PDB file of C-alpha atoms in Angstrom:
ATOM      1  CA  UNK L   1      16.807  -4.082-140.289  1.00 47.00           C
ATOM      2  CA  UNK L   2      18.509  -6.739-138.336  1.00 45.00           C
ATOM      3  CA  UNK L   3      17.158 -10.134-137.714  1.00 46.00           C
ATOM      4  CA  UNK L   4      13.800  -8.814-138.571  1.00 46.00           C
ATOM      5  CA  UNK L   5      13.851  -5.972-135.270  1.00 42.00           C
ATOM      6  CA  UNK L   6      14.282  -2.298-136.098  1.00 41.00           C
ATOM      7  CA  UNK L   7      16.613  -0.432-133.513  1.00 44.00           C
ATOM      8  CA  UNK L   8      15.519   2.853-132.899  1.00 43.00           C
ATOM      9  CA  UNK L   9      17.400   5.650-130.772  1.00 45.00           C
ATOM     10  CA  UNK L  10      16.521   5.789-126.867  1.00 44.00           C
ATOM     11  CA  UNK L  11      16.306   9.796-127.693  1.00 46.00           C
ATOM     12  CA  UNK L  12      16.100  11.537-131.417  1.00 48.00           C
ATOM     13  CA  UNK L  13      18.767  14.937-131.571  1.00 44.00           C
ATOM     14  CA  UNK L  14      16.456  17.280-131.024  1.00 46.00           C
ATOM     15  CA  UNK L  15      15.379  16.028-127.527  1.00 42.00           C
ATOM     16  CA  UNK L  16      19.080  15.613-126.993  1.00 41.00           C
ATOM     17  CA  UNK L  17      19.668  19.381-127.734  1.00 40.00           C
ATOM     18  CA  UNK L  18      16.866  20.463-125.774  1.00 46.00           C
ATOM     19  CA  UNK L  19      18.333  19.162-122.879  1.00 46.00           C
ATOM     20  CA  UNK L  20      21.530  20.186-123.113  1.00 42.00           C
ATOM     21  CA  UNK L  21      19.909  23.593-123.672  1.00 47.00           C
ATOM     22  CA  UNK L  22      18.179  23.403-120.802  1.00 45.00           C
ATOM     23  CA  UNK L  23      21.484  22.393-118.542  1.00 47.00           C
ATOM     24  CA  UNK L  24      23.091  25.303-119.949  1.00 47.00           C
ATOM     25  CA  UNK L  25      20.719  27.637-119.054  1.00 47.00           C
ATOM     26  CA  UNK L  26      20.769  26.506-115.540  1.00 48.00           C
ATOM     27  CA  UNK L  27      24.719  26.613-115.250  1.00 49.00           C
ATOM     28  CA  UNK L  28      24.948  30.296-117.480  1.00 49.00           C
ATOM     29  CA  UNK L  29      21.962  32.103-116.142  1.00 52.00           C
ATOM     30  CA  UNK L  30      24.543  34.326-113.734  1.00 55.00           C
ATOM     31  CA  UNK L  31      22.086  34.274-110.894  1.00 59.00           C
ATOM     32  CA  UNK L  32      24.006  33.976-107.297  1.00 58.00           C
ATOM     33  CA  UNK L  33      22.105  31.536-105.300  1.00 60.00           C
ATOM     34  CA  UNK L  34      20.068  32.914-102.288  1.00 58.00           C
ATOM     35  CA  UNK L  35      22.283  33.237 -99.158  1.00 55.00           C
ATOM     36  CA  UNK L  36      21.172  30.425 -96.500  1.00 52.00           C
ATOM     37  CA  UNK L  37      19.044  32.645 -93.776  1.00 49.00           C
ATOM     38  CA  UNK L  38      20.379  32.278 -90.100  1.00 50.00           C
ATOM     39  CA  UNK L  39      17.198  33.028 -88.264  1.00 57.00           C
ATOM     40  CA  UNK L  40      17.577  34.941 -85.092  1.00 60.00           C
ATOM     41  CA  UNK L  41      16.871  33.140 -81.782  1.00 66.00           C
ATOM     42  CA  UNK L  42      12.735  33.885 -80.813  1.00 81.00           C
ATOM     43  CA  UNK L  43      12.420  36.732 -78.475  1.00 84.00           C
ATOM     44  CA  UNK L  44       9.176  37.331 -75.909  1.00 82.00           C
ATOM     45  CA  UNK L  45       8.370  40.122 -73.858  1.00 89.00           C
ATOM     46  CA  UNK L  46       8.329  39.785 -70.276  1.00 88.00           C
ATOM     47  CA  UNK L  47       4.176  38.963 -70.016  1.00 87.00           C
ATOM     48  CA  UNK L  48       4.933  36.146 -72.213  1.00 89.00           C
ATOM     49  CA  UNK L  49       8.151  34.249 -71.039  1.00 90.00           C
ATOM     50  CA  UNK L  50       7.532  30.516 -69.945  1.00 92.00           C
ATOM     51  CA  UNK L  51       3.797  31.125 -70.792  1.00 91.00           C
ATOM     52  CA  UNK L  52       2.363  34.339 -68.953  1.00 91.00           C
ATOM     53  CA  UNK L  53       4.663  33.254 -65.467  1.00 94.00           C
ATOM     54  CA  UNK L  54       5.693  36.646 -64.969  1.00 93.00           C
ATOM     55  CA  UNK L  55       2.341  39.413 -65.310  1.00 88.00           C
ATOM     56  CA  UNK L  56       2.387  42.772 -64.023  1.00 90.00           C
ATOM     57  CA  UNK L  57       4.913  43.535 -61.207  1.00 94.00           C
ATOM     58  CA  UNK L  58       6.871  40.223 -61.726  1.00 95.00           C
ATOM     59  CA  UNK L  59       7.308  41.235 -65.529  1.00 94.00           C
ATOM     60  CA  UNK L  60       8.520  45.082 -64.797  1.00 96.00           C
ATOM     61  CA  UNK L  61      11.306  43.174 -62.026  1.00 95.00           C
ATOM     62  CA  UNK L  62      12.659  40.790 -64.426  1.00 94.00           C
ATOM     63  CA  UNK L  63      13.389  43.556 -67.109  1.00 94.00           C
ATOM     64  CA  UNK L  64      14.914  45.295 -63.996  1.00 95.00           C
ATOM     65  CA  UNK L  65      17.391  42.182 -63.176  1.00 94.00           C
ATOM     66  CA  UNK L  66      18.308  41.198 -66.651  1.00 92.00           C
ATOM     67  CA  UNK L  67      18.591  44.849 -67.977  1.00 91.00           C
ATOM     68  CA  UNK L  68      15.899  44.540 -70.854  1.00 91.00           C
ATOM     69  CA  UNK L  69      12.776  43.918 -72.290  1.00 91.00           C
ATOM     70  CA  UNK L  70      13.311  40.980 -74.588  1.00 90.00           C
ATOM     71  CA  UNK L  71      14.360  37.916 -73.201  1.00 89.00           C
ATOM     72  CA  UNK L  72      14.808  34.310 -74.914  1.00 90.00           C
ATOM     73  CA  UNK L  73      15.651  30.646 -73.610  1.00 88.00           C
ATOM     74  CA  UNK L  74      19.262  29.068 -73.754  1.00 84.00           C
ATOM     75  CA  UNK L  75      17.407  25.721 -74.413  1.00 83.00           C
ATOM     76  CA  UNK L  76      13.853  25.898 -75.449  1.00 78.00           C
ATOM     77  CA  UNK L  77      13.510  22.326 -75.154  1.00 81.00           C
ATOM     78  CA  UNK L  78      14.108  22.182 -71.301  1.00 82.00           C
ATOM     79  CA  UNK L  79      12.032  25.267 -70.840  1.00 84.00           C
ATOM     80  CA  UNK L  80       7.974  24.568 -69.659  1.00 91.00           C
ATOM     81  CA  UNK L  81       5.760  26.903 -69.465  1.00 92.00           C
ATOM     82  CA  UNK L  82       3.130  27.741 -66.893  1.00 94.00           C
ATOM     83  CA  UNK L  83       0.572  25.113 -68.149  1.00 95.00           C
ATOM     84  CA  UNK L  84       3.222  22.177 -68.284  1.00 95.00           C
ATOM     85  CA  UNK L  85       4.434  23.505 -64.471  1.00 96.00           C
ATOM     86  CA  UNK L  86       0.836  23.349 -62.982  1.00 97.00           C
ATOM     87  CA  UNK L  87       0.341  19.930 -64.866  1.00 97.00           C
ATOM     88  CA  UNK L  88       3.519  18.745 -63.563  1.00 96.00           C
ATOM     89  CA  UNK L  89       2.848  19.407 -60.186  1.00 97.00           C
ATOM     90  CA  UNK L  90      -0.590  17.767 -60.621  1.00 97.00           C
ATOM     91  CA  UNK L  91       0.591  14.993 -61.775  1.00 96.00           C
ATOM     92  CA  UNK L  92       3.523  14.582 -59.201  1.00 95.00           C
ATOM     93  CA  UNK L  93       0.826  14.870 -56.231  1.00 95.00           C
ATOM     94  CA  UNK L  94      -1.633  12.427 -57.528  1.00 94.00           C
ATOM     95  CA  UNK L  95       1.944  10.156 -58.099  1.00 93.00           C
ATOM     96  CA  UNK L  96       1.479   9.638 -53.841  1.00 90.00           C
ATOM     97  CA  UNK L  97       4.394   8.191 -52.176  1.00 87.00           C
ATOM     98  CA  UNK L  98       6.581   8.245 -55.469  1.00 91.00           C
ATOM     99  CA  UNK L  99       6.478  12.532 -55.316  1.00 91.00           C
ATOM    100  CA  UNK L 100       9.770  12.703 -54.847  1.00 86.00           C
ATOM    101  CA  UNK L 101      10.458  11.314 -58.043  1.00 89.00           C
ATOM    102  CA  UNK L 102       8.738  13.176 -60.061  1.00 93.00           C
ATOM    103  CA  UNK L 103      10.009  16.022 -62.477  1.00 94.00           C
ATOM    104  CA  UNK L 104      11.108  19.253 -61.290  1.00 95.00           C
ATOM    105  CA  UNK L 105      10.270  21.766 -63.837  1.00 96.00           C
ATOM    106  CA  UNK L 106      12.169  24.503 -64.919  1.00 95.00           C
ATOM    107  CA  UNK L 107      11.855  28.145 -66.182  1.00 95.00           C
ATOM    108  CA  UNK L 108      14.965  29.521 -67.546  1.00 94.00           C
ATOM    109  CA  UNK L 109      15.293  32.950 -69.586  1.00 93.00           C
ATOM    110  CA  UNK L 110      17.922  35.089 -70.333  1.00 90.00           C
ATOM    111  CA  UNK L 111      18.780  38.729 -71.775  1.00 89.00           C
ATOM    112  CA  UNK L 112      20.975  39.672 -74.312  1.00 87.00           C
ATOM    113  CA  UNK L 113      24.456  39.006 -74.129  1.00 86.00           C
ATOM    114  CA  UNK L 114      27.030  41.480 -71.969  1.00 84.00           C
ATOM    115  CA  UNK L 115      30.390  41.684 -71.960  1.00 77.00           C
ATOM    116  CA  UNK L 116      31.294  38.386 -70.255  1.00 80.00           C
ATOM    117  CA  UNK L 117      27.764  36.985 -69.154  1.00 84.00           C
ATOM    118  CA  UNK L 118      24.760  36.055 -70.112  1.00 89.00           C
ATOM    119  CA  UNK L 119      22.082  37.328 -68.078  1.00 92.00           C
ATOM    120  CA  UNK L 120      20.214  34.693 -66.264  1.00 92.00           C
ATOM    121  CA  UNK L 121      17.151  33.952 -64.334  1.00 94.00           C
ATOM    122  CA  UNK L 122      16.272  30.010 -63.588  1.00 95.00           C
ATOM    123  CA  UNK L 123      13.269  29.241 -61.519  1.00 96.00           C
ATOM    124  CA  UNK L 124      13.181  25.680 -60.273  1.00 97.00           C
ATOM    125  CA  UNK L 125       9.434  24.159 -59.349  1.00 97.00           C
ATOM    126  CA  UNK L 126       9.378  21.152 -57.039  1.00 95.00           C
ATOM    127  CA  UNK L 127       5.828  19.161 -55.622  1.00 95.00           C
ATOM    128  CA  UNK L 128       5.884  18.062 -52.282  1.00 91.00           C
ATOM    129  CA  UNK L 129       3.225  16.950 -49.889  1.00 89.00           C
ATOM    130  CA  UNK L 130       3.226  14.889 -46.764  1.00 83.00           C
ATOM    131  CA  UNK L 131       2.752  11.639 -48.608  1.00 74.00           C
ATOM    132  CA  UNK L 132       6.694  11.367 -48.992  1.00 70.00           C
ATOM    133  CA  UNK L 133       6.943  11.843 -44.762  1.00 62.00           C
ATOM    134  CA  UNK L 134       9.460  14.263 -43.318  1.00 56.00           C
ATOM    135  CA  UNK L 135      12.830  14.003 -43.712  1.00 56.00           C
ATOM    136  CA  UNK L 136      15.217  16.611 -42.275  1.00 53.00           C
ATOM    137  CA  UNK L 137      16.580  17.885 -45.388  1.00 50.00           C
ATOM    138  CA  UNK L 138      12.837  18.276 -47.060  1.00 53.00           C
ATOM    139  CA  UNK L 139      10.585  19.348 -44.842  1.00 52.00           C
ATOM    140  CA  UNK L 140       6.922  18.519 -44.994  1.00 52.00           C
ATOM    141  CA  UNK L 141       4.819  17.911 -42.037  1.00 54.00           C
ATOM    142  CA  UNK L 142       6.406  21.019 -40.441  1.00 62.00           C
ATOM    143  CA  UNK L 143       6.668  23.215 -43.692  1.00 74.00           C
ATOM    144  CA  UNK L 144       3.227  24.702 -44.078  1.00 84.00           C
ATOM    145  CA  UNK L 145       1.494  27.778 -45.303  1.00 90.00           C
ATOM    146  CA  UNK L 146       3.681  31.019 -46.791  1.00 93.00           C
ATOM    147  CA  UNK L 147       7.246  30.825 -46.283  1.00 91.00           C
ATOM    148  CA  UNK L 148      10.005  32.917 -48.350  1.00 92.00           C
ATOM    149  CA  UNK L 149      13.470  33.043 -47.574  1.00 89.00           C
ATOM    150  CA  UNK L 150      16.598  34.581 -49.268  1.00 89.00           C
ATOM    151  CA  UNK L 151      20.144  33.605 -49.785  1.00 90.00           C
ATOM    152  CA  UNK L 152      22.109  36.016 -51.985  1.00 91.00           C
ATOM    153  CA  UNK L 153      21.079  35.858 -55.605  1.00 93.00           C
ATOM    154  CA  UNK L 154      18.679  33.111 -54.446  1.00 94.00           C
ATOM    155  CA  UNK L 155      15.143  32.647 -53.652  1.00 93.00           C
ATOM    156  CA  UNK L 156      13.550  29.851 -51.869  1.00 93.00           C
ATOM    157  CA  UNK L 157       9.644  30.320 -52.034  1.00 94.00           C
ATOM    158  CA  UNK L 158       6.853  27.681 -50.769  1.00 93.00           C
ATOM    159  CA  UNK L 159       3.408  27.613 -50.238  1.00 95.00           C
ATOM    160  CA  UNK L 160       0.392  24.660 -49.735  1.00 95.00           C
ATOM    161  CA  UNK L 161      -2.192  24.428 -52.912  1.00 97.00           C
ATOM    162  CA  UNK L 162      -5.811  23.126 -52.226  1.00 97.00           C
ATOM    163  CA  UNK L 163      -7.305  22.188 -55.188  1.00 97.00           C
ATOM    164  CA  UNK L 164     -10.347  20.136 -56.616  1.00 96.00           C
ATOM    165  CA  UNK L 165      -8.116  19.653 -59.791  1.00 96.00           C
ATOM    166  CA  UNK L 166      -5.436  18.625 -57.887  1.00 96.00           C
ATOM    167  CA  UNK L 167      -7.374  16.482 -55.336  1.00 95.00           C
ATOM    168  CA  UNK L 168      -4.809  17.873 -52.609  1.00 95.00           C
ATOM    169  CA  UNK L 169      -6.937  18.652 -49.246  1.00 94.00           C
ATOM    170  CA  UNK L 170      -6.232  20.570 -46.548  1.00 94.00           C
ATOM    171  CA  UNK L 171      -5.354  17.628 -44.491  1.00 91.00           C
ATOM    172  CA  UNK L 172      -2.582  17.026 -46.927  1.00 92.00           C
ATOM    173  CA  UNK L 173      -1.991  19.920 -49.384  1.00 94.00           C
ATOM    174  CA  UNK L 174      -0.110  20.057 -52.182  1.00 95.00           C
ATOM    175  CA  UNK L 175       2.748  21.981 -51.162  1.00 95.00           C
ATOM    176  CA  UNK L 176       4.653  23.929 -53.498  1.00 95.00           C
ATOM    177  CA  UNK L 177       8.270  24.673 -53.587  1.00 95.00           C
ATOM    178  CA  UNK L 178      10.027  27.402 -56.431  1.00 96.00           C
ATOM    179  CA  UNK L 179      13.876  28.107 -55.929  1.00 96.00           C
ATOM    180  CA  UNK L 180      14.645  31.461 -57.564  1.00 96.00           C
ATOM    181  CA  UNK L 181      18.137  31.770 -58.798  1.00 96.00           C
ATOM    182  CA  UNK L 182      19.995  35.010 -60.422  1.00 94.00           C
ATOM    183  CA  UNK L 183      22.866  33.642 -62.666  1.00 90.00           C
ATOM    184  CA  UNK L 184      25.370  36.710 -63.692  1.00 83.00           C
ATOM    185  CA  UNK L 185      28.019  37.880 -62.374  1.00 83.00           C
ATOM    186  CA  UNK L 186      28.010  41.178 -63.559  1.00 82.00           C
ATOM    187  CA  UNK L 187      24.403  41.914 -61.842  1.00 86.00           C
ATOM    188  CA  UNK L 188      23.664  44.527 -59.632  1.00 90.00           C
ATOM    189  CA  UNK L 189      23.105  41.982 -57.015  1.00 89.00           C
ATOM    190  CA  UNK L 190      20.620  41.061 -53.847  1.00 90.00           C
ATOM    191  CA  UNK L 191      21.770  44.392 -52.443  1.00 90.00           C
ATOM    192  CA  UNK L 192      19.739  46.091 -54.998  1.00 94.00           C
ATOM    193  CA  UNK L 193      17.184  43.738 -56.562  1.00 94.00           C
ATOM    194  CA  UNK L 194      16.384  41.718 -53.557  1.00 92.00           C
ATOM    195  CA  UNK L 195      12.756  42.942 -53.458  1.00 94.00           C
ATOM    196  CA  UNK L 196      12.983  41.884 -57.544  1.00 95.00           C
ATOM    197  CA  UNK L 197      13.662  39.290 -56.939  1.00 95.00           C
ATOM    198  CA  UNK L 198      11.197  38.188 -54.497  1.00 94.00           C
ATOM    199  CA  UNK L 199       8.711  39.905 -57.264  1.00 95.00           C
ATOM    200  CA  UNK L 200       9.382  37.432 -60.162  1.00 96.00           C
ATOM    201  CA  UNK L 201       9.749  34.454 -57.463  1.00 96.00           C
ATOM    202  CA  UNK L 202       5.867  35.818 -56.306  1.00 96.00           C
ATOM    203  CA  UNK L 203       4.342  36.264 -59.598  1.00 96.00           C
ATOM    204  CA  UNK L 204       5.236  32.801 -60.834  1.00 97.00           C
ATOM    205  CA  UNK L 205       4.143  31.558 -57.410  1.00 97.00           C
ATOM    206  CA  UNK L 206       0.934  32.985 -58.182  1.00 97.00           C
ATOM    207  CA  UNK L 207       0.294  32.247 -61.687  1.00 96.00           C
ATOM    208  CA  UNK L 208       0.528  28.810 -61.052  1.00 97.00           C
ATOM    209  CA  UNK L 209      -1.508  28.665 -58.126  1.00 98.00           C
ATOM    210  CA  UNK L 210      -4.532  30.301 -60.395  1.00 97.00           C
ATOM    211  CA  UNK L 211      -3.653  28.044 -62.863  1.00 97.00           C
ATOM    212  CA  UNK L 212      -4.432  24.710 -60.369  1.00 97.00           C
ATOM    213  CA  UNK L 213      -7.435  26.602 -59.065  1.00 97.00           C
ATOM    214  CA  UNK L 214      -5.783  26.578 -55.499  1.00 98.00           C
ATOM    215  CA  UNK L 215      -8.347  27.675 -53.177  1.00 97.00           C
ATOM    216  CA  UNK L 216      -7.475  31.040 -52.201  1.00 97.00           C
ATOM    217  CA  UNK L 217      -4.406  31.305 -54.141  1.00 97.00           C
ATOM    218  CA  UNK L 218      -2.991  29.177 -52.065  1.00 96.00           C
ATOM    219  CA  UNK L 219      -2.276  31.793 -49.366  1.00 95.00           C
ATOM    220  CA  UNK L 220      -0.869  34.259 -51.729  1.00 96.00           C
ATOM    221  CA  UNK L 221      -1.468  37.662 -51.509  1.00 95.00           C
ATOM    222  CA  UNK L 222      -2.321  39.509 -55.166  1.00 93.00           C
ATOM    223  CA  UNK L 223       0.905  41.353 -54.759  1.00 92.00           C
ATOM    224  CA  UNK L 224       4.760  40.989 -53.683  1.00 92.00           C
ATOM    225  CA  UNK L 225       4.711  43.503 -51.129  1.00 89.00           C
ATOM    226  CA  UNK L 226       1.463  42.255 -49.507  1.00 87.00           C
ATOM    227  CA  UNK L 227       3.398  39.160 -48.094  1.00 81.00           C
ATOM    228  CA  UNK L 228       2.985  38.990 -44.289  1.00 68.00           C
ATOM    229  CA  UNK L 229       6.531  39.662 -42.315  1.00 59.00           C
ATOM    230  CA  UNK L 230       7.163  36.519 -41.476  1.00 49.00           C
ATOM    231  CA  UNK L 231       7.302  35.476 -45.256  1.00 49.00           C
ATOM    232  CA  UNK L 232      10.151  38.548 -45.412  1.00 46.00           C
ATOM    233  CA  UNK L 233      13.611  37.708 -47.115  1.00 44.00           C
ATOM    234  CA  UNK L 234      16.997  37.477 -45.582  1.00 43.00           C
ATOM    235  CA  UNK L 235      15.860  34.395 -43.053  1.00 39.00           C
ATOM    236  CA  UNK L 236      18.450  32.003 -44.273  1.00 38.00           C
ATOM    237  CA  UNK L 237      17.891  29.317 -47.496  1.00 36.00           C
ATOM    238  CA  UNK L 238      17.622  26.079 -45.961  1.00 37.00           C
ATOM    239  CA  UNK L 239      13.146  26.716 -44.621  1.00 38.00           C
ATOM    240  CA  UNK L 240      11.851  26.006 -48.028  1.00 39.00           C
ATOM    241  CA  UNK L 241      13.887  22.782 -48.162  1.00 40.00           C
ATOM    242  CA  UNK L 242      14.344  23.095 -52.288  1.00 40.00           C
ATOM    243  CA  UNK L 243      17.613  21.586 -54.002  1.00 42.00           C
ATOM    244  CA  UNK L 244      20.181  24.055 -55.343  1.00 39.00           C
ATOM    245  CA  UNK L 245      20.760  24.357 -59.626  1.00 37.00           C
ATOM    246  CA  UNK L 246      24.614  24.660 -60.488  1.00 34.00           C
ATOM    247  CA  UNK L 247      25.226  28.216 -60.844  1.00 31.00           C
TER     248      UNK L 247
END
């Protein structure tokens, strides 16, 4: 008693000893603690990179160009896959005169790691139609239907999409522009993989165009080697009018 209050203890020994008990058992129980898990980067096969881009004979080339049959992205968040690509280039043609601001999508995958390179393939998708005019270094009015060209490890692939989705019209199509691009060193180069090239460049020109219900696949034919000869490779880079990645 003290002035009439009792003081009692904030906590009686026993609760005081099962505590410390309790501390102990958590500092003495000899248990290592779980190693923090790395996890390893995700890995797709070729039918499902950037969203089902590359199907069939496009899929079997890119395993032939980066040497495998797992492939992952260098930055995932950059990456779009085929639905974001077709919606991007819907949404750049309905954008009218401003098209040539609009995004520029990209499809990036690599292999595993050699000696001094990472194997690379970038695909570059660009909207165009003749609502932005025709300026010498973008053609528009002039660039119409199929038209592939080749420059080294390089790619430049266009072709016009009619579509109800779209709105695009024959009258003014949306025209499509893809700029393959081969980044390693260490490849075996156009000399062997040009037609590989020109595969992967085809399928994803393709899957899009199904995926924007272009009216007659936009021109395509179902299969690389179907393209007429006038689409053939080796014409020079500057036709389909697409800017150039750094390598």
């Amino acid at each position: 008693m003290n002035g009439g209050r009792i003081r009692r203890p904030l906590a009686g020994p026993s609760v005081w000893v099962a505590a410390l008990g309790v501390a102990a058992a958590g500092c003495s129980s000899g248990e290592a603690e779980p190693p923090t898990r790395i996890s390893a980067p995700q890995t797709f096969s070729a039918d499902r990179v950037c969203g089902g881009l590359f199907a069939g004979e496009g899929g079997k080339a890119l395993e032939r160009i980066l040497e495998s049959t797992n492939f992952r992205f260098l930055d995932e968040k950059a990456n779009r896959d085929l639905s974001s690509i077709a919606q991007t280039m819907e949404d750049a043609y309905r954008s009218g005169k401003r098209i040539r601001d609009m995004p520029q999508p990209v499809c990036e995958v690599a292999g595993p790691d050699k000696e001094r390179h990472i194997p690379t393939v970038r695909l570059m998708f660009t909207a165009y139609s003749k609502h932005a005019g025709d300026p010498v270094d973008f053609p528009g009015v002039s660039d119409s239907g199929v038209r592939v060209s080749a420059d080294g490890k390089r790619v430049y692939f266009s072709y016009d999409c009619v579509s109800p989705r779209v709105g695009s019209t024959a009258d003014i199509p949306l025209r499509i522009k893809i700029l393959f691009h081969e980044q390693w060193d260490e490849s075996k180069g156009a000399t062997a993989l040009a037609q590989d090239y020109l595969a992967v460049t085809h399928s994803a020109a393709l899957a899009v165009a199904e995926a924007l219900g272009c009216v007659d696949d936009g021109g395509l034919p179902a299969r690389a080697q179907e393209l007429p000869p006038s689409a053939g490779a080796g014409t020079g880079a500057g036709s389909a009018g697409a800017e150039s990645p750094a390598p």
